[in-house]
mmCIF file of C-alpha atoms and ligand atoms in Angstrom:
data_model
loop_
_atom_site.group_PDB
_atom_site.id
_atom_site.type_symbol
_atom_site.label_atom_id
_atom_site.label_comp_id
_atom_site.label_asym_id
_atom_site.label_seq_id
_atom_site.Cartn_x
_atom_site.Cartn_y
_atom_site.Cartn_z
ATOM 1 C CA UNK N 1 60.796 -55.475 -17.899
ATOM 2 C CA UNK N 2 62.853 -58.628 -17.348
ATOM 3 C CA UNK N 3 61.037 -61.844 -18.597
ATOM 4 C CA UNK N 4 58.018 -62.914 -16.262
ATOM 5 C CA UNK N 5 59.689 -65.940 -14.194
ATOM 6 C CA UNK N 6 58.267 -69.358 -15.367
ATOM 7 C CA UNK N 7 56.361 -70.228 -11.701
ATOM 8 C CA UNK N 8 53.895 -67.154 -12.308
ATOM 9 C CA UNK N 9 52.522 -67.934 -15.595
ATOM 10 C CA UNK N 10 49.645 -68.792 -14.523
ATOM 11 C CA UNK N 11 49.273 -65.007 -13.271
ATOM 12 C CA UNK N 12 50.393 -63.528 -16.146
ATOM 13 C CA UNK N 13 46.421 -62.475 -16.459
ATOM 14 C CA UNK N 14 46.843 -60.217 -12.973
ATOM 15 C CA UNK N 15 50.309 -58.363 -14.773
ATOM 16 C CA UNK N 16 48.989 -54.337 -15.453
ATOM 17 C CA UNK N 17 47.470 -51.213 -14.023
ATOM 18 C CA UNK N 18 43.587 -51.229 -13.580
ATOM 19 C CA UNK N 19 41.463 -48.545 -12.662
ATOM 20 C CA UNK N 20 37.853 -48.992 -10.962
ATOM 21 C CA UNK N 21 35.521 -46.288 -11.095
ATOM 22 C CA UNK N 22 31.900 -46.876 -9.581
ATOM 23 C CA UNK N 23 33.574 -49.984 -6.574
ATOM 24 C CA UNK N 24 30.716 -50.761 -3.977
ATOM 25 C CA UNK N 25 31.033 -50.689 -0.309
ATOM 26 C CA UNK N 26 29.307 -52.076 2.173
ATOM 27 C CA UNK N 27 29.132 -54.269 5.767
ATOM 28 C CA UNK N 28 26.434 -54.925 8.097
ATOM 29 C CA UNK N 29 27.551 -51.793 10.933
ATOM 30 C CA UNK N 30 28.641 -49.058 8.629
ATOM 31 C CA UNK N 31 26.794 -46.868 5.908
ATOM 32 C CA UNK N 32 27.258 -48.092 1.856
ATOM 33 C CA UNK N 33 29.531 -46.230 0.268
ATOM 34 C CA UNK N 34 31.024 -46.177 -3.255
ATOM 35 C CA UNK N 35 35.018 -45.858 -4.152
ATOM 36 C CA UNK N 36 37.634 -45.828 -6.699
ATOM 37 C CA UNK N 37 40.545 -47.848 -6.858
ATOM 38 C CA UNK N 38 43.543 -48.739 -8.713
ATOM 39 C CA UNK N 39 45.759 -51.590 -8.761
ATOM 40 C CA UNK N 40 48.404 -52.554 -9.721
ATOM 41 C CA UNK N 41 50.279 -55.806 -10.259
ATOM 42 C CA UNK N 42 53.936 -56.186 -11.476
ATOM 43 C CA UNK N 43 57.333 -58.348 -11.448
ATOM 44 C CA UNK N 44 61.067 -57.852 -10.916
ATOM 45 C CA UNK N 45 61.575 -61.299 -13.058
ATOM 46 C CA UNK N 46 61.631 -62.931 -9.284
ATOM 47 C CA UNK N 47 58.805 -65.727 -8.423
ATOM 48 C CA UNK N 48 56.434 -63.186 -7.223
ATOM 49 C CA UNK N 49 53.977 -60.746 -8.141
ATOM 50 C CA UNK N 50 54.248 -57.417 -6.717
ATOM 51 C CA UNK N 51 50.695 -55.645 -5.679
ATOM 52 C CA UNK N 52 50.074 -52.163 -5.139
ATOM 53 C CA UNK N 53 46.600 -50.567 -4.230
ATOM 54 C CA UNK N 54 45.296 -47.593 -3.853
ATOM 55 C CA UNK N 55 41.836 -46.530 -3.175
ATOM 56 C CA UNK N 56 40.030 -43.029 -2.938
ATOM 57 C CA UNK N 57 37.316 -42.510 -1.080
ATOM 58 C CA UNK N 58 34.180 -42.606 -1.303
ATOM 59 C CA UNK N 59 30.808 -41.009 -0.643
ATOM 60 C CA UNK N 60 30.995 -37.914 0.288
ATOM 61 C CA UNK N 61 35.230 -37.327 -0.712
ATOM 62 C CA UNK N 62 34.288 -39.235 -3.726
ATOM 63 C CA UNK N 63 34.681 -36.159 -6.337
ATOM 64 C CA UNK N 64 37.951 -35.012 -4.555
ATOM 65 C CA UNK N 65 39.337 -38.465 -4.406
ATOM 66 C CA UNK N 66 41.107 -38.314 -0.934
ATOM 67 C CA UNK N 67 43.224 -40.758 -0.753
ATOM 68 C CA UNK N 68 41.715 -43.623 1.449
ATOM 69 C CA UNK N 69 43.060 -47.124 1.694
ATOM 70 C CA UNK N 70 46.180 -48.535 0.566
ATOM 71 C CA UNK N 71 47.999 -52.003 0.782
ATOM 72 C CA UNK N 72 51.401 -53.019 -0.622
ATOM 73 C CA UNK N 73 51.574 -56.857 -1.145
ATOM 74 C CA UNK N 74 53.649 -60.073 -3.142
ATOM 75 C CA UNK N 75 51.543 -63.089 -4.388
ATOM 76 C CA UNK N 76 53.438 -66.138 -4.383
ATOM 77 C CA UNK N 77 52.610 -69.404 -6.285
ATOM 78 C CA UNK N 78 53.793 -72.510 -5.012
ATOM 79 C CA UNK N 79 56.002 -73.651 -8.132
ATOM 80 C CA UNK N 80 54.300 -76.394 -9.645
ATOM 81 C CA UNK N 81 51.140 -76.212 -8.397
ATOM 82 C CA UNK N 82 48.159 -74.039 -8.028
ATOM 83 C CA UNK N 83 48.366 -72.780 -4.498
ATOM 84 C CA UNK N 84 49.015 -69.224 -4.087
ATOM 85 C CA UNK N 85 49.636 -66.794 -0.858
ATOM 86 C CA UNK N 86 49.798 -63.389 -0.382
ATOM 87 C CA UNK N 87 51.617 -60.973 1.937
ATOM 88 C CA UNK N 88 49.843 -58.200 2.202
ATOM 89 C CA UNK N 89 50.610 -54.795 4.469
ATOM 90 C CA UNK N 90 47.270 -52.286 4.358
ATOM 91 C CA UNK N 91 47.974 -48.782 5.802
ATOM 92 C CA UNK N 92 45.359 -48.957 8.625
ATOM 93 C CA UNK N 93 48.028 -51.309 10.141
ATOM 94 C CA UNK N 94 46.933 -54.989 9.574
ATOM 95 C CA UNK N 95 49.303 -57.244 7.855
ATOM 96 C CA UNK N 96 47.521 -60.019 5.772
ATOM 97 C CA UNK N 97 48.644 -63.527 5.251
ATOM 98 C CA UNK N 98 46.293 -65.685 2.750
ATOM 99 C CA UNK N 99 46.496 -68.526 1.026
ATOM 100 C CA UNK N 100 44.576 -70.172 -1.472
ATOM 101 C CA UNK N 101 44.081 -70.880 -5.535
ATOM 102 C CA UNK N 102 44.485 -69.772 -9.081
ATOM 103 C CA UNK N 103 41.915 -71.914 -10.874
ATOM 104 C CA UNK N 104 41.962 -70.472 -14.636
ATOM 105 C CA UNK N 105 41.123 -66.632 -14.712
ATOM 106 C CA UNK N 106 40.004 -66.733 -10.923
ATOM 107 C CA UNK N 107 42.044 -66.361 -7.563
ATOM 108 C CA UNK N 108 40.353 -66.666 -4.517
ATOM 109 C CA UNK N 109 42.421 -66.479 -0.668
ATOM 110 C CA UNK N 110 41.087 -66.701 2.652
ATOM 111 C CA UNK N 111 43.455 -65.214 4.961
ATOM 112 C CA UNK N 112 44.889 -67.314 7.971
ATOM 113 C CA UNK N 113 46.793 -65.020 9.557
ATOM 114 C CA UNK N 114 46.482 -61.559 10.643
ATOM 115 C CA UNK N 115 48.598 -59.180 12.599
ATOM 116 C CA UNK N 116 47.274 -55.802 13.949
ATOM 117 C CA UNK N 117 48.842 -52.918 15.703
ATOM 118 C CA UNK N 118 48.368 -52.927 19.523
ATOM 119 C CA UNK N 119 46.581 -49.268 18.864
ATOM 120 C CA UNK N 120 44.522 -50.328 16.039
ATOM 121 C CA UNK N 121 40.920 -49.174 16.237
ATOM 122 C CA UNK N 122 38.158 -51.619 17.082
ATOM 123 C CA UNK N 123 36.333 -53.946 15.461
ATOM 124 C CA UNK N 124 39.372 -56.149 14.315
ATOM 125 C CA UNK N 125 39.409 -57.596 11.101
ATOM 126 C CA UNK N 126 39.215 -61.201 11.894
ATOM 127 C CA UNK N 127 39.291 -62.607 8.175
ATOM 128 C CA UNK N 128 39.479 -61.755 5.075
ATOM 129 C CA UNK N 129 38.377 -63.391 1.792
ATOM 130 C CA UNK N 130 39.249 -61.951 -1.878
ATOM 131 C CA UNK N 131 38.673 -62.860 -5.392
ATOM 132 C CA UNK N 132 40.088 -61.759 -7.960
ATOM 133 C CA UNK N 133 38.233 -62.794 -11.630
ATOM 134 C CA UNK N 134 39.119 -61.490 -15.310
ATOM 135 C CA UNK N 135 35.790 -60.757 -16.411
ATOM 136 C CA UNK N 136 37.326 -60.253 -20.006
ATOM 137 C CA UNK N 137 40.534 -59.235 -21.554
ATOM 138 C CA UNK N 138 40.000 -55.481 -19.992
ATOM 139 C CA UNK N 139 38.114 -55.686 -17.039
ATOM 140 C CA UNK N 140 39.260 -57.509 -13.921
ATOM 141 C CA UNK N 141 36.663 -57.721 -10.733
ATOM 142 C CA UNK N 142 37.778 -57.938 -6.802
ATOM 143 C CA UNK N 143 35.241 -58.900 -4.588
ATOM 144 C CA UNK N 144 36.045 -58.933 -0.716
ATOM 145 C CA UNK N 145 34.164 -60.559 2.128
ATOM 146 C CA UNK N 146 35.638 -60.099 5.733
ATOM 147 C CA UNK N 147 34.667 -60.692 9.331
ATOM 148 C CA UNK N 148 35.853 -58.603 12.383
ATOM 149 C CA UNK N 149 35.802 -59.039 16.165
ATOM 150 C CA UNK N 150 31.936 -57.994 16.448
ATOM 151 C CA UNK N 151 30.644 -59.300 13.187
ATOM 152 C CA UNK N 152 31.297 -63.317 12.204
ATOM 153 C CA UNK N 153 31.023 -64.963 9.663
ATOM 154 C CA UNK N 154 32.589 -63.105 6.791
ATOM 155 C CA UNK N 155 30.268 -60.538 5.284
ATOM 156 C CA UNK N 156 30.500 -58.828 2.281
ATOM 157 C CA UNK N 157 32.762 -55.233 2.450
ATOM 158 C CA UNK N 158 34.052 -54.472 -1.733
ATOM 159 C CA UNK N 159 32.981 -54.886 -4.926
ATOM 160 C CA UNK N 160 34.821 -53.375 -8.243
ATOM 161 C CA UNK N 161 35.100 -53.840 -11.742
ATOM 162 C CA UNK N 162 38.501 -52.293 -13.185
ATOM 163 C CA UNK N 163 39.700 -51.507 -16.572
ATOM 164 C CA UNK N 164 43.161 -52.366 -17.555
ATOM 165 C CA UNK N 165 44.669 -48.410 -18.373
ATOM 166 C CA UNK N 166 48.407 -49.634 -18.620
HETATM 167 C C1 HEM G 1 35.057 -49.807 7.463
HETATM 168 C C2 HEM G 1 38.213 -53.437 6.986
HETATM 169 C C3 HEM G 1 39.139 -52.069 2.440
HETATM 170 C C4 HEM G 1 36.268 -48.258 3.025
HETATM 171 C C5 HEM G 1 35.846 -50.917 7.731
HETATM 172 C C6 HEM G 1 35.872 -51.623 8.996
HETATM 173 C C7 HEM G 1 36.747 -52.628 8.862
HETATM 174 C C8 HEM G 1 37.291 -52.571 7.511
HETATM 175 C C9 HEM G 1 37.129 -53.649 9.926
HETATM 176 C C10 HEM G 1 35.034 -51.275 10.245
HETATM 177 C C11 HEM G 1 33.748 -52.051 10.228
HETATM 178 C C12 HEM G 1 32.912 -51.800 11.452
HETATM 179 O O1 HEM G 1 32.992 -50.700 12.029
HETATM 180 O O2 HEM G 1 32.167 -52.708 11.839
HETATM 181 C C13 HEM G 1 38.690 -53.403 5.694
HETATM 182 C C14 HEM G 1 39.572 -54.403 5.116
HETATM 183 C C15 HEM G 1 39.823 -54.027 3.836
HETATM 184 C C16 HEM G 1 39.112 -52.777 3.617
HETATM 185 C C17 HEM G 1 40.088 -55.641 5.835
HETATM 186 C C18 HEM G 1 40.639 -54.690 2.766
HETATM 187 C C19 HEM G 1 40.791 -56.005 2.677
HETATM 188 C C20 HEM G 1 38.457 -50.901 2.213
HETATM 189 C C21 HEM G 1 38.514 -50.133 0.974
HETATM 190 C C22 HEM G 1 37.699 -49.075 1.146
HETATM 191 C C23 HEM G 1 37.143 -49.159 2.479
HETATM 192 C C24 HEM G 1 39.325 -50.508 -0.263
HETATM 193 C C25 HEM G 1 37.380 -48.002 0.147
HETATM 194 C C26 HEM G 1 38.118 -47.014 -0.172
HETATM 195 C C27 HEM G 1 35.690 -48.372 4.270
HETATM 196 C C28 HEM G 1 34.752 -47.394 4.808
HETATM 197 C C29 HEM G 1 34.403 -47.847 6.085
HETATM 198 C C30 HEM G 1 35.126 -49.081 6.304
HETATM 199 C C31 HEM G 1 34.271 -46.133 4.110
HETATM 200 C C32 HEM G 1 33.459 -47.155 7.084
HETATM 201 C C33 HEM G 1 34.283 -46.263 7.939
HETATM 202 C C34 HEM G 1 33.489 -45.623 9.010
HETATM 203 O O3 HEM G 1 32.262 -45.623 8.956
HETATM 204 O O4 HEM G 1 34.150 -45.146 9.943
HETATM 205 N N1 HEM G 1 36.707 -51.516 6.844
HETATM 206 N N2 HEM G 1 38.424 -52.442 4.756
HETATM 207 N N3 HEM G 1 37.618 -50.279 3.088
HETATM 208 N N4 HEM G 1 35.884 -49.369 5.182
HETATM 209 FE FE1 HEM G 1 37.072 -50.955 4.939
#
């Protein structure tokens, strides 16, 4: 891989492939569920991270691991600083625009834009909120809150732990 460009060292932490087994799901209108998930983050050498996740469902597919939610996204760092944004596309047709800060081993974002398709099934995801926290060397955690058209304010959805496999 080329070198990692200067602006993202502060991400260098993210940079790998990490697998969750036993991630939490839950939200106020819909029944807990459990999921696996892996995610990905790697470079080109440009000033941006590349993100790829993909997550297998859950309850009652959980064994089979159909293939459930997936999202393609770059986190950018403003050079210099700590601010951060990602871009974010998730296959049930929202694109995600957050923003927000690396503070050591921790991200967190708040998104402050989303777009939806016009055909997109109700509720709408209103916001979203993510962290992102390495827990140690191996194991990185996402937790994500989010609020939709029928359920304000943000509520917890995800939790995982993940295990750096490459
Ligand atoms: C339900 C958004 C990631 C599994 C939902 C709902 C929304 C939503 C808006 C409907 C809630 C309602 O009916 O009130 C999101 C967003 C995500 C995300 C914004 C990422 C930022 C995931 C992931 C999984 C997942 C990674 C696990 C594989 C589910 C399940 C339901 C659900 C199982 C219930 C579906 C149903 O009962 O029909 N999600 N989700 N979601 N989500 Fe997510």
């Amino acid at each position: 891989a080329p070198p990692l460009h200067d602006a993202l060292k502060p991400l260098a932490w993210l940079l790998g492939t990490w697998r969750g087994e036993e991630g939490k799901g839950d939200y106020p209108t819909i029944k807990d569920f459990k999921y696996k998930e892996e995610v990905k983050f790697d470079h080109v050498g440009q000033p941006n991270l590349h993100l790829h996740n993909n997550s297998q469902f859950c309850s009652s597919h959980y064994e089979t691991g159909k293939p459930l939610h997936r999202e393609k996204g770059f986190l950018k760092i403003q050079p210099g600083t700590s601010h951060l944004a990602l871009v974010n596309t998730q296959n049930v047709g929202i694109v995600e625009l957050s923003e927000g800060e690396v503070k050591g081993q921790e991200i967190m974002l708040e998104s402050h834009t989303i777009g939806r398709m016009t055909f997109g099934k109700d509720p709408a995801v209103t916001k979203i909120q993510r962290t992102f926290r390495l827990v140690d060397a191996d194991t990185l955690e996402q937790v994500v809150h989010m609020e939709t058209s029928a359920t304000a304010p943000a509520q917890h959805h995800l939790s995982i732990q993940y295990k750096k496999v490459a």
